[in-house]
Structure formats: structure tokens, C-alpha cells
Tab-separated table of C-alpha atoms and ligand atoms in Angstrom:
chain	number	residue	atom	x	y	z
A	1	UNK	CA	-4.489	12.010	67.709
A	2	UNK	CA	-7.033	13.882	65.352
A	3	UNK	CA	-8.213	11.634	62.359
A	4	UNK	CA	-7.886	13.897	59.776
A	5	UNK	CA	-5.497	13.902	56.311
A	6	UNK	CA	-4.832	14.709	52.757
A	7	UNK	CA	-4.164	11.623	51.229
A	8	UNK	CA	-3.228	11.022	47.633
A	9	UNK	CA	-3.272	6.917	47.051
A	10	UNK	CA	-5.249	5.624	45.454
A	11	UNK	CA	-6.555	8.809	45.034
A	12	UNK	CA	-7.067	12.234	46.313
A	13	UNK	CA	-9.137	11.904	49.292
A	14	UNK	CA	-9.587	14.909	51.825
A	15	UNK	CA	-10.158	12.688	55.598
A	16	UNK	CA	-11.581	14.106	58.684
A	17	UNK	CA	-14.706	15.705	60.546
A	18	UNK	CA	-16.427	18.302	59.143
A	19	UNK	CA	-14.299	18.265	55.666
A	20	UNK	CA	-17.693	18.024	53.819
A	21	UNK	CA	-17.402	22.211	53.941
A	22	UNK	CA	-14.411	21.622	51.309
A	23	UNK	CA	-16.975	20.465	48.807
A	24	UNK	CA	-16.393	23.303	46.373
A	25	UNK	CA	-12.720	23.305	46.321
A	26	UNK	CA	-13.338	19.572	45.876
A	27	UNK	CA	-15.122	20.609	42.614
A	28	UNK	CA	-12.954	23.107	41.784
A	29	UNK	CA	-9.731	20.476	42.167
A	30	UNK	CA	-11.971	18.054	39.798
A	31	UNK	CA	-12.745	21.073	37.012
A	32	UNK	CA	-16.496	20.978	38.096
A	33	UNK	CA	-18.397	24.095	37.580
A	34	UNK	CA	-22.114	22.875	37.425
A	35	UNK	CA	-22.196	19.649	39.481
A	36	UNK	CA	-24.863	17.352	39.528
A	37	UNK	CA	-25.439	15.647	42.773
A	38	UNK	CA	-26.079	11.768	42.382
A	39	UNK	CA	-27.812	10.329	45.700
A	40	UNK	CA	-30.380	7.212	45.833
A	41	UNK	CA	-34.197	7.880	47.084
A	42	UNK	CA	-33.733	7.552	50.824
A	43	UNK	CA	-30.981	9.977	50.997
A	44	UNK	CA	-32.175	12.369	48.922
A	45	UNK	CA	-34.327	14.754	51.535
A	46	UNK	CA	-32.834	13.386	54.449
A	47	UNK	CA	-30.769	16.739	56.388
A	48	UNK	CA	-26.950	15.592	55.038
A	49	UNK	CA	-28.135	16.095	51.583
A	50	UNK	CA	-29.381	19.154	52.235
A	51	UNK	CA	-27.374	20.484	53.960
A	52	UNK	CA	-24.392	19.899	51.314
A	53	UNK	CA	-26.615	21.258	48.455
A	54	UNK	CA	-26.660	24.410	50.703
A	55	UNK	CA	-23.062	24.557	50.959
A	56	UNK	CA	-22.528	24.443	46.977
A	57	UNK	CA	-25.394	26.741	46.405
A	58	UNK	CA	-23.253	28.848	48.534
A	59	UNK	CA	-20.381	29.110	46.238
A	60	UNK	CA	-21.992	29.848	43.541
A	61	UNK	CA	-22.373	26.115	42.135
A	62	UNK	CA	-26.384	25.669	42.471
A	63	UNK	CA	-27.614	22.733	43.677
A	64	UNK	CA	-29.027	20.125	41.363
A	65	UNK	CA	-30.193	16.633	42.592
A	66	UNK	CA	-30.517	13.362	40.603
A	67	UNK	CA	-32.098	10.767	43.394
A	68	UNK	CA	-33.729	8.546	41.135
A	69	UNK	CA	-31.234	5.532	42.187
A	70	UNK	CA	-32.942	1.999	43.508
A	71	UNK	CA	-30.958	0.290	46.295
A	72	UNK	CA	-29.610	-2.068	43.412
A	73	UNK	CA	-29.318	0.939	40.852
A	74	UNK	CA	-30.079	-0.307	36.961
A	75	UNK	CA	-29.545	0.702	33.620
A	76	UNK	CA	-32.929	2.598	33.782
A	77	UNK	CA	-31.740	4.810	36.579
A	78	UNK	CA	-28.838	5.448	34.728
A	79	UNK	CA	-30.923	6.403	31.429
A	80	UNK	CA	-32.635	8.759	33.916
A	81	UNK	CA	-29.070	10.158	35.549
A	82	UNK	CA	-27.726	10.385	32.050
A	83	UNK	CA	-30.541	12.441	30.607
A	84	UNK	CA	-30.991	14.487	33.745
A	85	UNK	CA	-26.803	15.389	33.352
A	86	UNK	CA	-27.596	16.545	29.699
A	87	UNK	CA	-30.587	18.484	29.809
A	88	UNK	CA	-28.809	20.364	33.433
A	89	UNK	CA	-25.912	21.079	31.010
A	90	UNK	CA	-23.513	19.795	34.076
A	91	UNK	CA	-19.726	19.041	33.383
A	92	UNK	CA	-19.118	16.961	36.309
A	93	UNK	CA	-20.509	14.467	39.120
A	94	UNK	CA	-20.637	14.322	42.932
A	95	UNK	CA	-21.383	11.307	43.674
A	96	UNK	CA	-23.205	11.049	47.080
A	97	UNK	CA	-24.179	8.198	49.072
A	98	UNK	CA	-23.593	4.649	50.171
A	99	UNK	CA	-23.004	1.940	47.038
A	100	UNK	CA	-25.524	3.190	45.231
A	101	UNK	CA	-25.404	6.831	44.758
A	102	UNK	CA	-21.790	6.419	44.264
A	103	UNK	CA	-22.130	3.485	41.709
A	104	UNK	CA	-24.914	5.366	39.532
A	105	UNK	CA	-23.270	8.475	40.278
A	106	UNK	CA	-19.608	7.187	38.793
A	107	UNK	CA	-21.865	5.635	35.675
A	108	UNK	CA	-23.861	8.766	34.555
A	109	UNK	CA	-20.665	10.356	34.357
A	110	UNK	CA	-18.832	7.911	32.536
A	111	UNK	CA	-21.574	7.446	30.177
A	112	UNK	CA	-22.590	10.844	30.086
A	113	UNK	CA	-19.895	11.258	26.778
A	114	UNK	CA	-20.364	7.139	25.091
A	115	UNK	CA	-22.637	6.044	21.985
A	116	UNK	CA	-22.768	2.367	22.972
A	117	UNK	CA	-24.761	0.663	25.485
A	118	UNK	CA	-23.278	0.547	29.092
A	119	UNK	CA	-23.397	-3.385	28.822
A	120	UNK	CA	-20.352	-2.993	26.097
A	121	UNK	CA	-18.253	-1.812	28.900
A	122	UNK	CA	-18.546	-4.909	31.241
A	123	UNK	CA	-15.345	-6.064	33.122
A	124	UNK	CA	-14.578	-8.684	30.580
A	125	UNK	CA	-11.057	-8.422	28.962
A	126	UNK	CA	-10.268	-5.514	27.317
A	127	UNK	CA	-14.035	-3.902	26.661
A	128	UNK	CA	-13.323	-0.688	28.795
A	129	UNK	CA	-11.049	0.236	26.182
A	130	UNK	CA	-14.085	0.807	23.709
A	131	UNK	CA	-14.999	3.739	26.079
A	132	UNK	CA	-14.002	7.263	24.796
A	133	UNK	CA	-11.781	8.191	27.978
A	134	UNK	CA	-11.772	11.606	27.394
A	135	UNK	CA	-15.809	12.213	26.913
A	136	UNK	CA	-15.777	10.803	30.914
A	137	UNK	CA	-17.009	13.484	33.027
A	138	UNK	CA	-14.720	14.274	36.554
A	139	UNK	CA	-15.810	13.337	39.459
A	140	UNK	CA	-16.431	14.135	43.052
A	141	UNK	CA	-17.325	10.930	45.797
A	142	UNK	CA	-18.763	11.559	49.228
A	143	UNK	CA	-19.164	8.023	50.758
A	144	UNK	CA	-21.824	8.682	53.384
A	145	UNK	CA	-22.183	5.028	54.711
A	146	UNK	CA	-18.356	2.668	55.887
A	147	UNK	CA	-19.057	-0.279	53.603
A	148	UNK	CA	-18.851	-0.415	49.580
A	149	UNK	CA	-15.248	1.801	49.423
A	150	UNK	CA	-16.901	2.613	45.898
A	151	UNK	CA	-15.504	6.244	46.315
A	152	UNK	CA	-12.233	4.480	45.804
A	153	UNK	CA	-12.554	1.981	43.066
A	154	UNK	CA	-12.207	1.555	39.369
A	155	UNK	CA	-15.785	0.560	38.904
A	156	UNK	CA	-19.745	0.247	39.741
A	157	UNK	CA	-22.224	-2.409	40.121
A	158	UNK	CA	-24.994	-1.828	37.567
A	159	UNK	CA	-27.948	-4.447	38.022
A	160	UNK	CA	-29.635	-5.573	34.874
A	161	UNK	CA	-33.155	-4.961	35.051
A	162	UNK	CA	-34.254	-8.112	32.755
A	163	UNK	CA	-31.823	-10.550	33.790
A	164	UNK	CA	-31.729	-9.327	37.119
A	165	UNK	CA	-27.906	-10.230	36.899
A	166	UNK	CA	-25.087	-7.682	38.915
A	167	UNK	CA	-22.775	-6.724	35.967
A	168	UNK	CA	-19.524	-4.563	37.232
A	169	UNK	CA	-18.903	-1.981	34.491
A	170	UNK	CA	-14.620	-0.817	34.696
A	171	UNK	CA	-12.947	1.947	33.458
A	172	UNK	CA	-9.981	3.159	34.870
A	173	UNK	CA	-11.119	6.896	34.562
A	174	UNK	CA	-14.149	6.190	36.606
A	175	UNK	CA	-11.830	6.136	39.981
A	176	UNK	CA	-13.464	9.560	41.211
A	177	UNK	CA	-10.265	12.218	40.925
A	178	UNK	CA	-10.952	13.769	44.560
A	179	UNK	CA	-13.286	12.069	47.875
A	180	UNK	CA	-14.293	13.626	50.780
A	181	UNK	CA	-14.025	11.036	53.618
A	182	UNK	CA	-16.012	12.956	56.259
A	183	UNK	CA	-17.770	10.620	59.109
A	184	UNK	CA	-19.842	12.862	60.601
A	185	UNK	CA	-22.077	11.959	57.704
A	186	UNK	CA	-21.916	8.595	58.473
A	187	UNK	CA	-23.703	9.221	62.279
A	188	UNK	CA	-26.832	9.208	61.384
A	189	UNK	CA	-27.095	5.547	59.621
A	190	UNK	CA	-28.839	3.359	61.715
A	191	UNK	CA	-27.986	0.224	63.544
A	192	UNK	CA	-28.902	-2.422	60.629
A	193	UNK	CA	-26.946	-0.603	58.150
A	194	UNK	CA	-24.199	0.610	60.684
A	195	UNK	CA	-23.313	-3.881	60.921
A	196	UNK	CA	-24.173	-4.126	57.299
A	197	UNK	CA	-22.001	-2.144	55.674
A	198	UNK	CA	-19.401	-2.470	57.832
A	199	UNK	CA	-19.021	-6.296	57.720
A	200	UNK	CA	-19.409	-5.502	53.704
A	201	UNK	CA	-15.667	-3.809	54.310
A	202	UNK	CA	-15.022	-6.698	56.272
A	203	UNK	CA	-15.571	-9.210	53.640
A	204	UNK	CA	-13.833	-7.009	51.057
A	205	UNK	CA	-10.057	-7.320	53.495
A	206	UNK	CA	-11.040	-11.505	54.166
A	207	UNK	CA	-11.575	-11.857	50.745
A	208	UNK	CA	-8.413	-10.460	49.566
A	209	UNK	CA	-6.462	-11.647	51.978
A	210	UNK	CA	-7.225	-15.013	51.118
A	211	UNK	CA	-7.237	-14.075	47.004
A	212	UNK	CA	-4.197	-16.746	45.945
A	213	UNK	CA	-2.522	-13.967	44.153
A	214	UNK	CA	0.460	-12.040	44.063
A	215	UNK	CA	-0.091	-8.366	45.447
A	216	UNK	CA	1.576	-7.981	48.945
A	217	UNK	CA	1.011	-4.014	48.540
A	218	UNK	CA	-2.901	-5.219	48.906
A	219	UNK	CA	-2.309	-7.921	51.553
A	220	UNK	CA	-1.024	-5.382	53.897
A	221	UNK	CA	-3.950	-2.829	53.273
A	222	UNK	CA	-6.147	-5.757	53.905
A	223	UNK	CA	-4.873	-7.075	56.803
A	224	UNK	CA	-5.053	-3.503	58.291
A	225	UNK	CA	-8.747	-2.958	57.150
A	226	UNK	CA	-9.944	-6.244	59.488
A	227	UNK	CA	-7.841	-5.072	62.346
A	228	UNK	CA	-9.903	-1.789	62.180
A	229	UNK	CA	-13.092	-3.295	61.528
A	230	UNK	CA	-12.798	-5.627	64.557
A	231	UNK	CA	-11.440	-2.658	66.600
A	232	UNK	CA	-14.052	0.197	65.698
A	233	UNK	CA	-17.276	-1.816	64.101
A	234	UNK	CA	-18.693	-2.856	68.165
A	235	UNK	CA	-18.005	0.613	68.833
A	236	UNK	CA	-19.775	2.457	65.900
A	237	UNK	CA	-23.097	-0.228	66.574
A	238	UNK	CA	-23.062	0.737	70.133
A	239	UNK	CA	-23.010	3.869	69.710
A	240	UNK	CA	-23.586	5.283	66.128
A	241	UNK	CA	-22.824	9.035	67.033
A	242	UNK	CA	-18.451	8.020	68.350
A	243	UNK	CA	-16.877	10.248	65.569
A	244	UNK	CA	-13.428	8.085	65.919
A	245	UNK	CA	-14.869	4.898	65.133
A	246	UNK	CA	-17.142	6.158	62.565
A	247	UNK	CA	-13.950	7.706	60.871
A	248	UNK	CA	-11.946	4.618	61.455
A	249	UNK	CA	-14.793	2.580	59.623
A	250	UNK	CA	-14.480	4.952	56.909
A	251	UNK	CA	-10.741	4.305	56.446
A	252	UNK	CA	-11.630	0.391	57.050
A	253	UNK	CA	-14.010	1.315	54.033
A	254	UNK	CA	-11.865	2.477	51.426
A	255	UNK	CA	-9.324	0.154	52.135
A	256	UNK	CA	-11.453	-2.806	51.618
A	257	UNK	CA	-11.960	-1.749	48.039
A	258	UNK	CA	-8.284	-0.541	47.783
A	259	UNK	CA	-7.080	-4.220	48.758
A	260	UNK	CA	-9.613	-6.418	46.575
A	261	UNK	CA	-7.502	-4.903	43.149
A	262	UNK	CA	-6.312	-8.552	44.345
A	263	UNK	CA	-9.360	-9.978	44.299
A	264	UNK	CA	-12.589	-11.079	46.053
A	265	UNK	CA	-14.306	-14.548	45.888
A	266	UNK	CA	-17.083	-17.131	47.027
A	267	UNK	CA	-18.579	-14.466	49.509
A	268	UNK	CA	-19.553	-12.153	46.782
A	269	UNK	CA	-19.973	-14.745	44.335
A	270	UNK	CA	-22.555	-15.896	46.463
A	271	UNK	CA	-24.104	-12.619	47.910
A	272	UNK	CA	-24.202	-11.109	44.321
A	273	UNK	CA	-26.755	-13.012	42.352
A	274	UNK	CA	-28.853	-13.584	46.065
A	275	UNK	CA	-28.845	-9.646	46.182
A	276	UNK	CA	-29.954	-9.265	42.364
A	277	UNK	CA	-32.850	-11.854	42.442
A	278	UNK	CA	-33.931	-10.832	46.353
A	279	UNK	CA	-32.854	-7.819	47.033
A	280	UNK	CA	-31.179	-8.638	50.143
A	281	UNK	CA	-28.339	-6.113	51.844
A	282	UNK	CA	-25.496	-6.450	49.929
A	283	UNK	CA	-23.067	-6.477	53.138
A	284	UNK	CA	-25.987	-8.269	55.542
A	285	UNK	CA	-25.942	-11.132	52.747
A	286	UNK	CA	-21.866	-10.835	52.889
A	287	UNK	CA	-21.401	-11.748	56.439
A	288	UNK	CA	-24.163	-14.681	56.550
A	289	UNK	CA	-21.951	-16.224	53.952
A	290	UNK	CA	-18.847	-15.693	55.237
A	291	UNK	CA	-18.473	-18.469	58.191
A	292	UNK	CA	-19.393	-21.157	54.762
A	293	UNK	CA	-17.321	-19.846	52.641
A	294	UNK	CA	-14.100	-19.671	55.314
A	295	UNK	CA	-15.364	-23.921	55.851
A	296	UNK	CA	-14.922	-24.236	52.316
A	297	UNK	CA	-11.616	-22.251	51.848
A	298	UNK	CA	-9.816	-23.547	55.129
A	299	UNK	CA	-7.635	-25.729	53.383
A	300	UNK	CA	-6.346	-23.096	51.074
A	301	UNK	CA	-6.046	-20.188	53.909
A	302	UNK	CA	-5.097	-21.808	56.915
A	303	UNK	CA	-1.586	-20.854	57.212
A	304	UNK	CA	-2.133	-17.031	56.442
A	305	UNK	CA	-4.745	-16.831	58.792
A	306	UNK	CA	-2.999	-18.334	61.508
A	307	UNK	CA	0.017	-15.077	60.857
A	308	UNK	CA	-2.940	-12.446	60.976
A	309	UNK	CA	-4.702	-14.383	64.110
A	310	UNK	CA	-1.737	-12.634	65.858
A	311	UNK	CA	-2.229	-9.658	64.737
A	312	UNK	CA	-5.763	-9.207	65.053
A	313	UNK	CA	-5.632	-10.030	68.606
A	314	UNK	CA	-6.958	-13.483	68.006
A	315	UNK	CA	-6.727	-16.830	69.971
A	316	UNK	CA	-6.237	-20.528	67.701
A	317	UNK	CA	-5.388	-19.384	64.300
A	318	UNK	CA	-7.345	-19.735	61.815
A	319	UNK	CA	-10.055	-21.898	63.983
A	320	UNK	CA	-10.201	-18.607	66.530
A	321	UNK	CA	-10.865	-16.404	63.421
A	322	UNK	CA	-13.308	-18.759	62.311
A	323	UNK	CA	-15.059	-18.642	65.813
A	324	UNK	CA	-14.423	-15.371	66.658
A	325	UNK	CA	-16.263	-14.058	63.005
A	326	UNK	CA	-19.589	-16.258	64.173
A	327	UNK	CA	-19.390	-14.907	67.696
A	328	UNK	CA	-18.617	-11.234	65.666
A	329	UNK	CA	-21.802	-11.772	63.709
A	330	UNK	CA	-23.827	-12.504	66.761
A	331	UNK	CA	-22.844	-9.545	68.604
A	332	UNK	CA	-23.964	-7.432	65.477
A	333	UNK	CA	-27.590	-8.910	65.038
A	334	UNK	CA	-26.584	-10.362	62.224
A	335	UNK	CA	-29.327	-13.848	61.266
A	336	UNK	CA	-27.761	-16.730	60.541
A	337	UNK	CA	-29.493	-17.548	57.426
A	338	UNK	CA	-30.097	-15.911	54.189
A	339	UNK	CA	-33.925	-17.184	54.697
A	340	UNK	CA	-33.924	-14.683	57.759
A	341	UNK	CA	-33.981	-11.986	55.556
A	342	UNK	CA	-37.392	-13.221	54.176
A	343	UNK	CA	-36.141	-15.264	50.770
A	344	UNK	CA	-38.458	-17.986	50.710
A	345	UNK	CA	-38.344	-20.936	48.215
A	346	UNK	CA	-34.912	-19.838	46.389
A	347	UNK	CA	-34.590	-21.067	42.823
A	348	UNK	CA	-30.415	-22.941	43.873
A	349	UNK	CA	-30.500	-23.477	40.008
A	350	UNK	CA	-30.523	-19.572	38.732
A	351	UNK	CA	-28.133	-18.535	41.926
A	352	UNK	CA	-25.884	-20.966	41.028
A	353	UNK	CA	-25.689	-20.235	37.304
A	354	UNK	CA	-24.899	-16.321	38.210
A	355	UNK	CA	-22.141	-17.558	41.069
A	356	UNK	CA	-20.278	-19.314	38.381
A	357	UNK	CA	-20.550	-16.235	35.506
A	358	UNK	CA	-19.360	-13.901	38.569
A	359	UNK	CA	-16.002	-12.765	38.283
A	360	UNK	CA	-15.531	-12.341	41.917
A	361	UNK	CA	-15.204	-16.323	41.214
A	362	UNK	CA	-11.230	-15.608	39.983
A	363	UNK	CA	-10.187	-14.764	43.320
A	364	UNK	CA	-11.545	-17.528	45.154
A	365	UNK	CA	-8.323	-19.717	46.822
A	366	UNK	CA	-10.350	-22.845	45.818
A	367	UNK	CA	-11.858	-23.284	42.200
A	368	UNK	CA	-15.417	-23.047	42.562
A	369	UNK	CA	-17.841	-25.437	40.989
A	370	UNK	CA	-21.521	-26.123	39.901
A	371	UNK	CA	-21.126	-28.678	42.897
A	372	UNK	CA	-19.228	-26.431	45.764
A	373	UNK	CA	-21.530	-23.406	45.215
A	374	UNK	CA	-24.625	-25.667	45.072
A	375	UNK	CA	-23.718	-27.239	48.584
A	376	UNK	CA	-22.746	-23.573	49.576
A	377	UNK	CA	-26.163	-21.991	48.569
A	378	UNK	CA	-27.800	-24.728	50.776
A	379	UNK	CA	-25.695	-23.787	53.482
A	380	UNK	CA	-26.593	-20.375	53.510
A	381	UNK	CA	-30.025	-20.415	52.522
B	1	ZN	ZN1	-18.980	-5.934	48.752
């Protein structure tokens, strides 16, 4: 069976090997004439890049290159991206990368058209209808890591450079109108990234899955996602360059962020005000808090777990799951502790105060607390 498809939900996504090539119809598709390319600094020179600004210099679409994007990208990359967009005289985005090209990408242009700051457009009620929809540029995603399924999703992760808080910034017209899903430019990523990212697409189906509420459409997607996670993950961190797992990563991927619509909860809660203040690996950080946070939730997720257990090939329920994801950690050289990843002397106060104003906290099964998160932060740290 070749993995390859035209897929239209939850958006138009062209699948397969070598589909990268199908960049300028992608543009075309989107109404892009004079893309800019958004990509973060390690990307930026590295041969995959290059290689795709060859192939829309080719057709006649030059080949501009924003790659002034931190690993946590901030509102002063996106000044940058923004200006950069204008002065080009672009009309449309490809966003390129792992989470962060494809998060700044998606913001410069959505904001490439607004008057207000981006912080007006937050993911708090209604505030993304302040946006002027129709000055949002189109855009083009190119996920070139299996993790942050950002090429599919509604919204990006903008990291305040003076609070050092994560704030997610929604609009519904920032779900990128066509993606190219092509693994081969995933075979290059190495090892630590490979586990990362993955497990970040991991946490994205557990945490849905166990979100209390009603979307069975997402439970099924998410359910799915683990089963090819724990199926293809070993097999892309053994060996990085085995095209079916990478592509059946990449579909893990995008159905991670497909399925949490329903919701996500402590493990990001946690992992997303240790990765503003440290800088830790957004998916590393994920799967160190996972085995705490499935402790803490056990009461609330027992039963479901137990039905996927089944499925995923699992012995004991919900205990198996809960063994097999330490043993699963393990065999991806994943540390144990969030102190492995060199935070030393974490300030429990400040991490716990941007837990509880995270709103991956409204999909947690069990209300969390000052108290639960503080006893979870010890855990993990
Ligand atoms: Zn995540």
C-alpha cells in the first residue's frame, strides 16, 4: 500500500513522498503569487529549504526567506516577519518548518492585514472576532518535523518576550487553506527531535482522549493517532531514513492537533510555562510529564483507557498503558526528569501561576488546582 492522498478534512492536505514538487500548484490553489517562505534559524540553510526555494524559483515564484524565528518564536520575530512580508510586497505565506516556522509563519500572515496588537487576538472568548478576516493573507504549511500538527490547526503559540508567558493567538482563517504532508522532509531530523516531537503528537491523542468532553468525531481520530505513534515512533528512532513510518508519524501528527479541537490538559499545562521560562523541548517536556499527569487523572480515565488498552495492543488496562508509556519513554531516551534537561533551581511559584492561566487547563478530566499542579511540578521537576 503506497502512503500517499488528497485529503480534504480538516483541510486540503496533499500526503505522500516526494509531493513537496507540488509546491507551486499548492500556491496557486491558495491564490499565492509572491510567497514568502517562513522557516526558523536552524532550518533556514539546511538542503530541504533549499532545495524547495529552488523549486518555486522554478515556476516563476522567486524565492524569498524570512528565518528570523527563535525555537519559542515571539512577538519580535513576528514584528520582523510582518515587516519583511510588507516591504517583499508578498500576498501569501508558506509556512515551513516544525512548530515554529509554522506558528510565526501562520501569524505574519494573519497579522500581515490588522491595526491592533497581536495580544488583542488571544484565545479568550470571542477576541478573534476583532480580527479583519478578510485582510488575512492565504496560506501554504509544509510541516517538516511529526510533532506540533500546527499545519492543521486554528492557531499558533506566540511566546511573550516580557512575561515570558505562551499565549495561543486563534482565528479560524489562520487554518492554512492547502499542506503538503511530504515525509521525506522529515528524514533528516535527528534522533532527539525524531522522540520529541513525536511523543509531542502523542500527548496531543492522550490528552484528548481523556478531555471529559463531548466530541466522539475527535475521540476516534485520537485513538487512531496513539495506535500509530506506538506502531511507527520505535521505527522512525531506529532508523530515521524508513519513509513509511516517517509518513505514518506525519499522519499521527496532524491528527493529534485535529483531535485536541476537544481539548488538551495538565501535560501542556505543565510543559507550557516550563518551556517559556526554560526553554525546554516542547514535546521532550510533554512526555516527562505525562506518566504524573496519567497518576493524577487515573480516577477520571480509567475506564476509557482500559477500551483503547485493547486496541492499542496493550496488556492490564489502563495500568498496562500506564507501564507501557514509562517503558515507551525509556526506549526513546527520554530523562525522567525535567531537571535532566538542565533546569536548575525552578521558581514552582511562577510555573504554577502560568499552569493555572493556561487554557489547556479546560480540558483536564480533573479540575486542576494551585495545590495539584504544585505537587505535579515537584513531581516532574
Ligand atoms: Zn503540544
Amino acid at each position: 500500500m503506497s502512503l500517499q492522498g488528497n485529503w480534504s478534512y480538516p483541510t486540503a492536505i496533499k500526503f505522500g513522498a516526494g509531493r513537496i514538487k507540488e509546491l507551486p500548484e499548492a500556491c496557486a490553489q491558495a491564490g499565492i503569487k509572491r510567497p514568502l517562505l517562513v522557516t526558523d534559524k536552524g532550518l533556514a540553510d539546511l538542503p530541504i529549504t533549499r532545495d524547495t526555494l529552488d523549486i518555486l524559483d522554478a515556476a516563476g515564484l522567486g524565492q524569498c526567506l524570512f528565518s528570523d524565528v527563535d525555537p519559542n518564536p515571539n512577538e519580535v520575530n513576528l514584528t520582523a516577519g510582518v515587516e519583511a512580508y510588507k516591504a517583499g510586497g508578498h500576498d501569501g505565506v508558506i509556512a515551513f518548518g516544525g512548530g515554529s516556522g509554522l506558528d510565526l509563519g501562520k501569524m505574519v500572515a494573519f497579522m500581515a492585514g490588522q491595526t491592533r496588537p497581536v495580544w488583542d487576538f488571544e484565545d479568550i472568548g470571542d477576541w478573534w472576532t476583532r480580527a479583519d478576516a478578510d485582510a488575512i493573507a492565504p496560506i501554504v504549511a509544509v510541516p517538516t518535523t511529526a510533532g506540533t500538527g500546527s499545519e492543521v490547526g486554528r492557531a499558533s503559540i506566540i511566546t511573550n518576550s516580557q512575561t515570558h508567558e505562551k499565549k495561543i493567538i486563534f482565528h479560524p482563517k489562520v487554518l492554512p487553506s492547502v499542506v503538503i504532508c511530504d515525509p521525506e522532509l522529515t528524514v533528516g531530523m535527528p534522533k532527539f527531535i525524531t522522540a520529541g516531537t513525536g511523543l509531542d503528537a502523542f500527548a496531543h491523542c492522550v490528552e484528548a482522549y481523556s478531555s471529559p468532553h463531548y466530541h466522539p468525531m475527535s475521540q476516534g481520530i485520537a485513538l487512531e493517532g496513539m495506535k500509530l505513534v506506538i506502531d511507527n515512533l520505535p521505527r522512525a528512532y531506529a532508523d530515521g531514513s524508513d519513509i513509511d513510518a516517517r509518513a505514518n508519524m506525519m499522519s499521527a501528527a496532524a491528527m493529534g492537533a485535529t483531535a485536541f479541537q476537544k481539548g488538551l490538559g495538565a501535560i501542556h499545562a505543565l510543559s507550557h510555562p516550563i518551556g517559556a521560562m526554560y526553554h525546554t523541548h516542547h514535546g521532550t517536556t510533554n512526555a516527562i510529564c505525562m506518566p504524573a499527569v496519567l497518576r493524577l487523572n487515573a480516577p477520571a480515565i480509567k475506564d476509557r483507557f482500559d477500551l483503547a488498552a485493547g486496541y492499542l495492543g496493550i496488556k492490564d488496562g489502563f495500568e498496562g498503558f500506564q507501564s507501557f508509556v514509562q517503558e515507551f519513554n525509556d526506549s526513546l531516551g527520554i530523562p525522567k526528569r525535567i531537571s535532566d534537561l538542565g533546569v536548575s533551581d525552578p521558581d514552582i511559584d511562577s510555573l504554577v501561576k502560568g499552569a493555572l492561566i493556561d487554557p489547556s487547563c479546560a480540558g483536564n478530566p480533573i479540575e486542576l488546582t494551585k495545590d495539584n499542579l504544585t505537587k505535579l511540578f515537584h513531581e516532574v521537576l
